[in-house]
Amino acid sequence: MASSTIMWLDEENNAAEFEPVGTHPHYRRRGLTRAMLLHGMHRARAAGATHATVACLGTPGHPRARELYYGLGFRELSRDAPLVKAAIAG
């Protein structure tokens, strides 16, 4: 598989969410993810969605993903804060 995403359609809130989104490293920078997202957004609009979100690793280690999403018109909405708990010694 070269690239994949799942689009979740929330008909109650007229929203679509793309998550997860990914492309195999050997197939990146070929427009596959962009094409998938554009196709999904067109399908979502046809189904009544008025906005879309994408779950993105917003860390500095993933600038190309963020650039892709910004280039498609997405903007930052929020950032998740990872929660970590140390293992409890048994």
mmCIF file of C-alpha atoms in Angstrom:
data_model
loop_
_atom_site.group_PDB
_atom_site.id
_atom_site.type_symbol
_atom_site.label_atom_id
_atom_site.label_comp_id
_atom_site.label_asym_id
_atom_site.label_seq_id
_atom_site.Cartn_x
_atom_site.Cartn_y
_atom_site.Cartn_z
ATOM 1 C CA MET A 1 0.000 0.000 0.000
ATOM 2 C CA ALA A 2 1.408 3.386 -0.974
ATOM 3 C CA SER A 3 -0.937 5.769 0.842
ATOM 4 C CA SER A 4 -4.087 5.635 2.941
ATOM 5 C CA THR A 5 -6.509 7.588 5.072
ATOM 6 C CA ILE A 6 -9.833 7.099 6.762
ATOM 7 C CA MET A 7 -12.432 9.833 6.525
ATOM 8 C CA TRP A 8 -14.984 9.952 9.292
ATOM 9 C CA LEU A 9 -18.195 11.763 8.383
ATOM 10 C CA ASP A 10 -20.159 13.303 11.255
ATOM 11 C CA GLU A 11 -23.553 13.982 9.680
ATOM 12 C CA GLU A 12 -24.940 15.492 12.888
ATOM 13 C CA ASN A 13 -22.314 18.271 12.873
ATOM 14 C CA ASN A 14 -21.725 18.424 9.096
ATOM 15 C CA ALA A 15 -18.049 17.653 9.621
ATOM 16 C CA ALA A 16 -15.448 15.286 8.227
ATOM 17 C CA GLU A 17 -12.262 14.152 9.926
ATOM 18 C CA PHE A 18 -9.277 12.525 8.273
ATOM 19 C CA GLU A 19 -7.425 10.233 10.643
ATOM 20 C CA PRO A 20 -5.098 8.451 10.266
ATOM 21 C CA VAL A 21 -3.354 9.833 7.184
ATOM 22 C CA GLY A 22 -0.162 8.239 5.944
ATOM 23 C CA THR A 23 2.070 7.512 2.979
ATOM 24 C CA HIS A 24 4.795 4.896 2.773
ATOM 25 C CA PRO A 25 8.222 6.606 2.811
ATOM 26 C CA HIS A 26 9.078 5.272 -0.673
ATOM 27 C CA TYR A 27 6.001 6.987 -2.161
ATOM 28 C CA ARG A 28 6.124 10.382 -0.469
ATOM 29 C CA ARG A 29 6.376 13.693 -2.367
ATOM 30 C CA ARG A 30 4.317 12.339 -5.309
ATOM 31 C CA GLY A 31 0.998 14.003 -4.516
ATOM 32 C CA LEU A 32 -0.763 10.863 -3.287
ATOM 33 C CA THR A 33 -1.831 12.246 0.081
ATOM 34 C CA ARG A 34 -2.925 15.535 -1.468
ATOM 35 C CA ALA A 35 -5.035 13.654 -4.021
ATOM 36 C CA MET A 36 -6.634 11.489 -1.312
ATOM 37 C CA LEU A 37 -7.495 14.474 0.864
ATOM 38 C CA LEU A 38 -8.913 16.498 -2.042
ATOM 39 C CA HIS A 39 -11.025 13.544 -3.166
ATOM 40 C CA GLY A 40 -12.227 12.970 0.389
ATOM 41 C CA MET A 41 -13.086 16.652 0.864
ATOM 42 C CA HIS A 42 -15.120 16.647 -2.357
ATOM 43 C CA ARG A 43 -16.984 13.538 -1.229
ATOM 44 C CA ALA A 44 -17.552 15.036 2.218
ATOM 45 C CA ARG A 45 -18.918 18.253 0.709
ATOM 46 C CA ALA A 46 -21.263 16.228 -1.509
ATOM 47 C CA ALA A 47 -22.476 14.446 1.643
ATOM 48 C CA GLY A 48 -23.214 17.776 3.357
ATOM 49 C CA ALA A 49 -20.036 18.473 5.334
ATOM 50 C CA THR A 50 -19.276 22.149 5.816
ATOM 51 C CA HIS A 51 -15.835 21.726 7.383
ATOM 52 C CA ALA A 52 -13.084 19.158 7.786
ATOM 53 C CA THR A 53 -10.325 18.434 10.251
ATOM 54 C CA VAL A 54 -7.197 16.351 9.998
ATOM 55 C CA ALA A 55 -5.402 14.729 12.916
ATOM 56 C CA CYS A 56 -1.795 15.763 12.442
ATOM 57 C CA LEU A 57 1.385 15.138 14.349
ATOM 58 C CA GLY A 58 2.159 18.797 14.869
ATOM 59 C CA THR A 59 5.610 18.259 16.272
ATOM 60 C CA PRO A 60 8.622 19.919 14.649
ATOM 61 C CA GLY A 61 9.640 16.473 13.398
ATOM 62 C CA HIS A 62 6.795 16.470 10.836
ATOM 63 C CA PRO A 63 7.051 19.809 8.987
ATOM 64 C CA ARG A 64 6.202 18.372 5.554
ATOM 65 C CA ALA A 65 2.898 16.975 6.789
ATOM 66 C CA ARG A 66 1.944 20.319 8.314
ATOM 67 C CA GLU A 67 2.970 22.137 5.110
ATOM 68 C CA LEU A 68 0.774 19.803 3.086
ATOM 69 C CA TYR A 69 -2.236 20.431 5.317
ATOM 70 C CA TYR A 70 -1.671 24.193 5.345
ATOM 71 C CA GLY A 71 -1.369 24.103 1.539
ATOM 72 C CA LEU A 72 -4.805 22.486 1.347
ATOM 73 C CA GLY A 73 -6.345 25.237 3.460
ATOM 74 C CA PHE A 74 -6.275 23.605 6.879
ATOM 75 C CA ARG A 75 -5.231 25.796 9.778
ATOM 76 C CA GLU A 76 -4.123 24.961 13.284
ATOM 77 C CA LEU A 77 -7.057 24.485 15.617
ATOM 78 C CA SER A 78 -5.455 22.933 18.683
ATOM 79 C CA ARG A 79 -2.485 20.941 19.873
ATOM 80 C CA ASP A 80 -2.695 17.777 21.882
ATOM 81 C CA ALA A 81 -0.657 17.473 25.026
ATOM 82 C CA PRO A 82 0.752 13.966 25.395
ATOM 83 C CA LEU A 83 0.149 12.486 28.821
ATOM 84 C CA VAL A 84 2.728 10.107 30.220
ATOM 85 C CA LYS A 85 2.703 7.962 33.349
ATOM 86 C CA ALA A 86 5.722 6.108 34.631
ATOM 87 C CA ALA A 87 5.332 2.360 35.084
ATOM 88 C CA ILE A 88 4.513 1.342 38.629
ATOM 89 C CA ALA A 89 7.111 -0.982 40.108
ATOM 90 C CA GLY A 90 5.569 -4.288 41.055
#
